[in-house]
Tab-separated table of C-alpha atoms in Angstrom:
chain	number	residue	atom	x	y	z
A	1	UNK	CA	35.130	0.267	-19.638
A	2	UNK	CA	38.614	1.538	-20.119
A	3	UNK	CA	40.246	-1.121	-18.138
A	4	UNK	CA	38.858	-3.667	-20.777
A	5	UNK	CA	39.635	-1.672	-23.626
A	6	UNK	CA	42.824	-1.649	-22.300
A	7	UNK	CA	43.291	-5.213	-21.783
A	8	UNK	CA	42.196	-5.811	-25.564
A	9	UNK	CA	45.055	-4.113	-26.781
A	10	UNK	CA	47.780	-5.403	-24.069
A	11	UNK	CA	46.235	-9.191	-25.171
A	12	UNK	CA	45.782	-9.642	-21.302
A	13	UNK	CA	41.914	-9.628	-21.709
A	14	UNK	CA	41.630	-13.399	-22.071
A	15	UNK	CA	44.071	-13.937	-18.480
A	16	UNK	CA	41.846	-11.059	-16.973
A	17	UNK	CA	38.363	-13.057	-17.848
A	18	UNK	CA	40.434	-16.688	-16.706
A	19	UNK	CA	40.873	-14.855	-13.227
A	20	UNK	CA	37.711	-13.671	-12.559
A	21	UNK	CA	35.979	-16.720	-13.987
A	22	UNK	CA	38.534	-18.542	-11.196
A	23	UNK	CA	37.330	-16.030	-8.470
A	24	UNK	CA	33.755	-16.350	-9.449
A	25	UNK	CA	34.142	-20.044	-9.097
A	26	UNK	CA	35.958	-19.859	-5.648
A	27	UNK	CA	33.043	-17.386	-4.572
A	28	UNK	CA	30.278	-19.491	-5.677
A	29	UNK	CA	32.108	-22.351	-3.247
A	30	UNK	CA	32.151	-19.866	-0.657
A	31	UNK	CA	28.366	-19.428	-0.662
A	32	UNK	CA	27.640	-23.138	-0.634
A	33	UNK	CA	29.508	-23.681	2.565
A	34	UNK	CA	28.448	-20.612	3.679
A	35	UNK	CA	24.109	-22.116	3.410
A	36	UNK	CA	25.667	-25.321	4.650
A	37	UNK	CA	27.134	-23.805	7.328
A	38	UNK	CA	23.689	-22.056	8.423
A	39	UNK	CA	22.055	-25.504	7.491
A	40	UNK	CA	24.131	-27.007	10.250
A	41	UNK	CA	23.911	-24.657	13.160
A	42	UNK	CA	20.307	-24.386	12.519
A	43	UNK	CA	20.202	-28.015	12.742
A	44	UNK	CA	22.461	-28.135	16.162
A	45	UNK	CA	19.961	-25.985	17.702
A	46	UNK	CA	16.930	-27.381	16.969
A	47	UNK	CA	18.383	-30.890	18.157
A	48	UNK	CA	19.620	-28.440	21.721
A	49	UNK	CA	16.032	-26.959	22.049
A	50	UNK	CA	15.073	-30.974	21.673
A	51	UNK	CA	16.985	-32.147	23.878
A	52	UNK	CA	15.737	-29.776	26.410
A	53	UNK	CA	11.975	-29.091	25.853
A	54	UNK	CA	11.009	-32.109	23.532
A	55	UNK	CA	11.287	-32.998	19.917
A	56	UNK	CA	7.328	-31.839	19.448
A	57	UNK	CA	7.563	-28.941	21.048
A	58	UNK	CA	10.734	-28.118	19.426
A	59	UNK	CA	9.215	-29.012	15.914
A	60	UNK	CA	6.244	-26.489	16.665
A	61	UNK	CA	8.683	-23.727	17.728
A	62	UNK	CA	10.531	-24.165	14.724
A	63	UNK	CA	7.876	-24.063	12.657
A	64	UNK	CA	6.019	-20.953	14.478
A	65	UNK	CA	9.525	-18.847	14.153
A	66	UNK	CA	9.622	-20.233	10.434
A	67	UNK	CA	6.463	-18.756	9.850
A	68	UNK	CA	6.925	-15.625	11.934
A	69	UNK	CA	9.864	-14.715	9.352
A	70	UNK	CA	7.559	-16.072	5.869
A	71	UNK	CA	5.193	-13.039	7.575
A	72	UNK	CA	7.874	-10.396	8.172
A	73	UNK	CA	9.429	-11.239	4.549
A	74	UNK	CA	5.716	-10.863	2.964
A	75	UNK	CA	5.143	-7.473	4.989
A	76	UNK	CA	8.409	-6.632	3.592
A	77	UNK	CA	7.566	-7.309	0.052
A	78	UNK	CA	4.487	-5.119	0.462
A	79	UNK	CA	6.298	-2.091	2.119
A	80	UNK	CA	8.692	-1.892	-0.574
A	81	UNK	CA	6.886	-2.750	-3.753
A	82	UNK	CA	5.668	0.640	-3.497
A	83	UNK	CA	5.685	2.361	-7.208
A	84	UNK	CA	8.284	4.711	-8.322
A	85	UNK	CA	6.185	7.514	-8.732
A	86	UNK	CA	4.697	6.832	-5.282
A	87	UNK	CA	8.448	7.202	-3.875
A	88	UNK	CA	9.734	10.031	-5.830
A	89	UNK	CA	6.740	11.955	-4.914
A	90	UNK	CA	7.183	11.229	-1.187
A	91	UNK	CA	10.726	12.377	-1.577
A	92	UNK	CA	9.339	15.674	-3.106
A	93	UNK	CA	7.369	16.089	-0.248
A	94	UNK	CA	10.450	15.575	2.313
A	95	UNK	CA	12.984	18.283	0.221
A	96	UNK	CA	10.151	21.074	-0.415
A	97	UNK	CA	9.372	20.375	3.703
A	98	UNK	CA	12.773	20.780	4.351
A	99	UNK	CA	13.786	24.033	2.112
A	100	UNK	CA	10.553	25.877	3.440
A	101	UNK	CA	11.739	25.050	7.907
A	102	UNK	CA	14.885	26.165	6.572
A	103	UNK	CA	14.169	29.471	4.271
A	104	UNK	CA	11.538	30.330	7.634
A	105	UNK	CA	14.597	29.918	9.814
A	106	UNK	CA	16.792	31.843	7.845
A	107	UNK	CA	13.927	34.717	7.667
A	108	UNK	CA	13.211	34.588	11.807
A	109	UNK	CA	15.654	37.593	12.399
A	110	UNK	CA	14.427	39.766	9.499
A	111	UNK	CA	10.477	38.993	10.473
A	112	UNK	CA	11.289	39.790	14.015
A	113	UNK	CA	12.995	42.859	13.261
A	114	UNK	CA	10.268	44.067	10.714
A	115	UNK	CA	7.166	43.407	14.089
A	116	UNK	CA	9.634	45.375	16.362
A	117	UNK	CA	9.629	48.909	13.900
A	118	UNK	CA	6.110	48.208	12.611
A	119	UNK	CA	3.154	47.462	15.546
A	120	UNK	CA	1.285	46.185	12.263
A	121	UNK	CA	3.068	43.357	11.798
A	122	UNK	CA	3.622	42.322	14.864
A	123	UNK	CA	0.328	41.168	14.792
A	124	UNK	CA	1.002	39.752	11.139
A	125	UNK	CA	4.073	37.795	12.164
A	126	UNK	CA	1.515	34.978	13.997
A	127	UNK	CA	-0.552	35.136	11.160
A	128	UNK	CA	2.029	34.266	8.932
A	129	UNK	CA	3.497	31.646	11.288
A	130	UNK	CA	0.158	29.711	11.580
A	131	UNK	CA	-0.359	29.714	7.904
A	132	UNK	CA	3.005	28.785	7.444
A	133	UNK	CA	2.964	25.858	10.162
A	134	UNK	CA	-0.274	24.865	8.280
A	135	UNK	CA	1.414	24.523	4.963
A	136	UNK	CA	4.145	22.364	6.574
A	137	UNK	CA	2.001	20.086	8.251
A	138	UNK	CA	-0.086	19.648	5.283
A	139	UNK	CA	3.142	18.491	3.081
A	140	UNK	CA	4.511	16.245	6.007
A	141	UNK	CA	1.115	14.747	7.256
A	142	UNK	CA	0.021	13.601	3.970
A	143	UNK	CA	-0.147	9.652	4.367
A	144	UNK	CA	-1.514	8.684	1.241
């Protein structure tokens, strides 16, 4: 934003917008040759796979791999067209997973300490891990 602002009051702003309409122009020419390009060696292969296997059996290859990637693109489509609130909440998940393995791996030393001097909780400490272990598979195994 300052860049522009600053070209406004140097009077460069109309050379600046000339470039980059100049560069847009060159890219768009880019991408054309670029699809014709792909156009072409897609063609050059299908006429190879002709050549060597037949122009029907070529044609139905073609058209199965054509169709194989229209499916992959559609499961695609679906996997990601997942809401927002969907996402956010699975990232939730994933950071309140994390900070609990970590503040229970910070904590080891000081639990295993505390079961040495008391006998007590030694026998608390497995308690404690189970429910713990429970809470964390809960968060993470929640496919919904």
């Amino acid at each position: 934003m300052w860049f522009i602002l600053a070209k406004i009051f140097q009077g460069e702003l109309g050379i600046y917008f000339a470039r980059l309409k100049r560069l847009a122009i060159l890219y768009v020419i880019m991408a054309i040759f670029g699809i014709l390009l792909l156009a072409f060696l897609i063609t050059a292969l299908f006429v190879y796979v002709a050549t060597q296997i037949g122009p029907l059996n070529a044609a139905l290859i073609a058209s199965g791999l054509c169709l194989a990637v229209m499916v992959g693109l559609w499961i695609t489509t679906i996997v990601v067209r997942r809401r927002p609130e969907k996402r956010a909440q699975d990232r939730m998940k994933r950071d309140i997973a994390s900070v609990a393995g970590t503040s229970a791996l910070v904590n080891l030393p000081k639990i295993f300490a505390m079961a040495r001097k008391r006998k007590a909780a030694a026998f608390l400490t497995p308690v404690v891990a189970l429910v713990g272990f429970g809470i964390w598979r809960m968060l993470q195994g929640d496919g919904d």
